[in-house]
Amino acid sequence: MKDISDIHGHLIAGEWQRGDDSRPNVNPSDTRDIIGLYACAGRDEVDRAVGAARAAFQTWAFSGPQARHELLDAVGTELLTRKDEIGRLLAREEGKTLPEAIGETARAGQVFKFFAGEALRVTGDVQQSVRPGIDVEVSREPVGVIALITPWNFPIAIPAWKIAPALAYGNCVVLKPAELTPGCAHVIAQLLHKHGCPPGVFSMVMGSGSVVGDALVSHPDVDAVSFTGSAATGSRIASTCGGLRRKVQLEMGGKNPMVVMDDADLKTAVQACLNGSFFSTGQRCTASSRLIVQAGIHDAFVQELARQMRALRVGDALQGDTQIGPVVDERQLASNLEYVELARREASEVIGGERLDLAAPGFYQAPALFLGTKNDARINREEIFGPCATVIRVDDFDEALAVANDTDFGLSAGICTSSLKQATLFRRKVEAGMVMVNLPTAGVDYHVPFGGRKGSSFGPREQGRYAAEFYTVTKTTYQSA
Ligand SMILES: NC(=O)C1=CN([C@@H]2O[C@H](COP(=O)(O)OP(=O)(O)OC[C@H]3O[C@@H](n4cnc5c(N)ncnc54)[C@H](OP(=O)(O)O)[C@@H]3O)[C@@H](O)[C@H]2O)C=CC1
Ligand SMILES: O=C(O)CCC(=O)C(=O)O
């Protein structure tokens, strides 16, 4: 029988609340390892959290920047100081390797510190009126109560890059982390609580998307929703928010192209693709999932990439020599394996991709390359979200660019080339929110905008000072002098 005192509770109105339902947080590297029990909320908890946020809003909105700066800075400092320990928890609950997990925790710390600075730099405009004797001021104000819904693949960085700007600009927050990975979000909640976040300013309610997520998105007292996750859930949230005329920001999937031109440095191109396609087990919305390779370099590139891919060590995320951790859970692994089966029909050759049975029971999969594919095949249209990349052979730059842009998504795009002309043309013409030249499509900075075009994103950008567009509303004031 489970002991209720062991359950990690929700944070609502400044208090830890357990309820009586909970779910085990399972280590995907070794399913015998249960990290802890985490509470599962229902609609009542959501109501209480939103109510507490509404009640706290007027005070927090007018609290001034110093308190916000100090809170965010303290949380950022502690995340950085404890990055090894928290990174270990992240690797244990999500399955990315320890260095990746520690790096992500450090990134979350930097995000908090960045927005601690932004809290001191909320600016507006003073303009001259077209009418004499009138001053015009454009100022930014907080939006209100913001619901944040986050996925499992970046369980600390994504909550951080939504919570920190929301609080910096004076909003109150209710966070619902992914049910698969609540541990890191729970740590952020602990730190906000510990460093004096006033009751109701930040609440965290754990549980399933269909209950807690849905209750939050449709709650009458929520003013805005920021979501990262699948395109299907994102579309559903967009229609609910549209109907309610509620501000919404969506970060969804990608089918990111990486173009490799004949004149690319082979070593650079292979490294960029190895990293972009397979690191973090391919579970990144910025992963390079379509490798678009010019005919002249194609065979040498594929041979070298396949050789290095096969040499990648798949294993327990916490083991020092592991390069590719497990897939996050059985459902995601089953979905990846279905795509491998589909690739057997749609590609001319499949390398790797099989389920691996290692010493510990976990969700292990060998990285996979699907060769000789056509861009209209399903494996090139749908986001797989696993350690799988397709290869599409093209004749020249124009064809590479056309294939790169022929997708419903538009998050990140890369090119490997030594030609300044081709790099420049690609930067200008590719339909993506982020472009990488001689770099992996995944792996971004914490202080500049993040987001895409077409089916990948909706609403204003996340991160950097551009985050203010979503987390504030402008007010234009006219005053007779
Ligand atoms: N762009 C990205 O970064 C990500 C993309 N994905 C893509 O999505 C696929 C499925 O992953 P999955 O985790 O199921 O993604 P989801 O879109 O289902 O989950 C993302 C978040 O939304 C929540 N959610 C689910 N349903 C609803 C709902 N009806 N209303 C409100 N919130 C909801 C989830 O809660 P809960 O998990 O608790 O049910 C989670 O917190 C992956 O295979 C991948 O292709 C997934 C994760 C991240
Ligand atoms: O590539 C990165 O660094 C970020 C990717 C990301 O945010 C995502 O996959 O959701």
mmCIF file of C-alpha atoms and ligand atoms in Angstrom, residues 149-154 158 176-180 207-215 217 227-234 236-237 251-254 283-285 331-332 335 383-385 411, ligand 1:
data_model
loop_
_atom_site.group_PDB
_atom_site.id
_atom_site.type_symbol
_atom_site.label_atom_id
_atom_site.label_comp_id
_atom_site.label_asym_id
_atom_site.label_seq_id
_atom_site.Cartn_x
_atom_site.Cartn_y
_atom_site.Cartn_z
ATOM 1 C CA ILE A 149 1.339 23.094 -20.455
ATOM 2 C CA THR A 150 4.687 21.410 -21.015
ATOM 3 C CA PRO A 151 5.954 18.177 -22.624
ATOM 4 C CA TRP A 152 8.218 15.425 -21.315
ATOM 5 C CA ASN A 153 11.203 15.877 -23.661
ATOM 6 C CA PHE A 154 12.716 18.990 -22.003
ATOM 7 C CA ILE A 158 10.675 24.214 -21.260
ATOM 8 C CA LYS A 176 0.802 21.496 -15.754
ATOM 9 C CA PRO A 177 3.919 19.449 -16.512
ATOM 10 C CA ALA A 178 3.828 16.242 -18.563
ATOM 11 C CA GLU A 179 2.572 13.307 -16.528
ATOM 12 C CA LEU A 180 5.596 11.243 -17.633
ATOM 13 C CA GLY A 207 -1.981 15.011 -13.798
ATOM 14 C CA SER A 208 -3.113 13.962 -17.221
ATOM 15 C CA GLY A 209 -3.510 16.222 -20.229
ATOM 16 C CA SER A 210 -7.044 15.033 -20.885
ATOM 17 C CA VAL A 211 -8.201 16.039 -17.371
ATOM 18 C CA VAL A 212 -5.882 18.696 -15.901
ATOM 19 C CA GLY A 213 -4.668 20.139 -19.220
ATOM 20 C CA ASP A 214 -8.162 20.341 -20.644
ATOM 21 C CA ALA A 215 -9.577 21.884 -17.438
ATOM 22 C CA VAL A 217 -7.213 25.425 -21.191
ATOM 23 C CA PHE A 227 1.754 25.013 -24.811
ATOM 24 C CA THR A 228 4.560 22.823 -26.148
ATOM 25 C CA GLY A 229 3.846 19.321 -27.414
ATOM 26 C CA SER A 230 2.261 17.482 -30.298
ATOM 27 C CA ALA A 231 0.573 19.138 -33.266
ATOM 28 C CA ALA A 232 -2.660 17.251 -32.537
ATOM 29 C CA THR A 233 -2.974 18.543 -28.970
ATOM 30 C CA GLY A 234 -1.798 21.998 -30.043
ATOM 31 C CA ARG A 236 -7.165 21.248 -30.146
ATOM 32 C CA ILE A 237 -5.916 23.876 -27.686
ATOM 33 C CA GLU A 251 5.197 25.148 -30.025
ATOM 34 C CA MET A 252 4.575 21.896 -31.806
ATOM 35 C CA GLY A 253 6.487 19.461 -33.905
ATOM 36 C CA GLY A 254 9.051 19.628 -36.640
ATOM 37 C CA GLN A 283 13.321 13.347 -28.967
ATOM 38 C CA ARG A 284 13.713 16.997 -29.884
ATOM 39 C CA CYS A 285 11.278 19.031 -31.928
ATOM 40 C CA ARG A 331 4.140 3.922 -26.104
ATOM 41 C CA GLN A 332 6.728 6.161 -27.789
ATOM 42 C CA SER A 335 5.312 4.248 -32.239
ATOM 43 C CA GLU A 383 7.129 13.617 -36.972
ATOM 44 C CA ILE A 384 8.561 10.361 -35.592
ATOM 45 C CA PHE A 385 10.188 11.801 -32.428
ATOM 46 C CA LEU A 411 10.746 24.918 -37.025
HETATM 47 N N1 LIG B 1 7.379 19.724 -29.953
HETATM 48 C C1 LIG B 1 7.771 19.083 -28.901
HETATM 49 O O1 LIG B 1 8.634 19.538 -28.189
HETATM 50 C C2 LIG B 1 7.108 17.819 -28.542
HETATM 51 C C3 LIG B 1 6.436 17.063 -29.476
HETATM 52 N N2 LIG B 1 5.844 15.914 -29.108
HETATM 53 C C4 LIG B 1 5.170 15.110 -30.158
HETATM 54 O O2 LIG B 1 3.956 14.624 -29.634
HETATM 55 C C5 LIG B 1 3.902 13.195 -29.698
HETATM 56 C C6 LIG B 1 3.111 12.666 -28.521
HETATM 57 O O3 LIG B 1 3.685 13.069 -27.289
HETATM 58 P P1 LIG B 1 2.749 13.473 -26.096
HETATM 59 O O4 LIG B 1 3.501 13.547 -24.847
HETATM 60 O O5 LIG B 1 1.566 12.556 -26.067
HETATM 61 O O6 LIG B 1 2.335 14.951 -26.540
HETATM 62 P P2 LIG B 1 1.103 15.761 -26.083
HETATM 63 O O7 LIG B 1 0.900 16.886 -27.011
HETATM 64 O O8 LIG B 1 -0.047 14.864 -25.831
HETATM 65 O O9 LIG B 1 1.564 16.309 -24.658
HETATM 66 C C7 LIG B 1 2.141 17.562 -24.389
HETATM 67 C C8 LIG B 1 1.496 18.180 -23.149
HETATM 68 O O10 LIG B 1 0.115 18.420 -23.396
HETATM 69 C C9 LIG B 1 -0.676 17.755 -22.425
HETATM 70 N N3 LIG B 1 -1.962 17.400 -22.999
HETATM 71 C C10 LIG B 1 -2.306 16.236 -23.622
HETATM 72 N N4 LIG B 1 -3.604 16.285 -24.006
HETATM 73 C C11 LIG B 1 -4.075 17.498 -23.632
HETATM 74 C C12 LIG B 1 -5.346 18.146 -23.743
HETATM 75 N N5 LIG B 1 -6.392 17.546 -24.322
HETATM 76 N N6 LIG B 1 -5.482 19.397 -23.266
HETATM 77 C C13 LIG B 1 -4.450 20.018 -22.680
HETATM 78 N N7 LIG B 1 -3.225 19.446 -22.515
HETATM 79 C C14 LIG B 1 -3.036 18.211 -23.003
HETATM 80 C C15 LIG B 1 0.179 16.585 -22.006
HETATM 81 O O11 LIG B 1 -0.211 16.048 -20.779
HETATM 82 P P3 LIG B 1 0.148 14.521 -20.388
HETATM 83 O O12 LIG B 1 1.445 14.194 -21.026
HETATM 84 O O13 LIG B 1 0.237 14.573 -18.935
HETATM 85 O O14 LIG B 1 -0.983 13.710 -20.874
HETATM 86 C C16 LIG B 1 1.546 17.250 -21.936
HETATM 87 O O15 LIG B 1 1.646 17.999 -20.756
HETATM 88 C C17 LIG B 1 5.368 12.788 -29.732
HETATM 89 O O16 LIG B 1 5.534 11.555 -30.317
HETATM 90 C C18 LIG B 1 5.965 13.910 -30.554
HETATM 91 O O17 LIG B 1 5.753 13.651 -31.929
HETATM 92 C C19 LIG B 1 5.879 15.490 -27.812
HETATM 93 C C20 LIG B 1 6.530 16.182 -26.843
HETATM 94 C C21 LIG B 1 7.223 17.399 -27.158
#
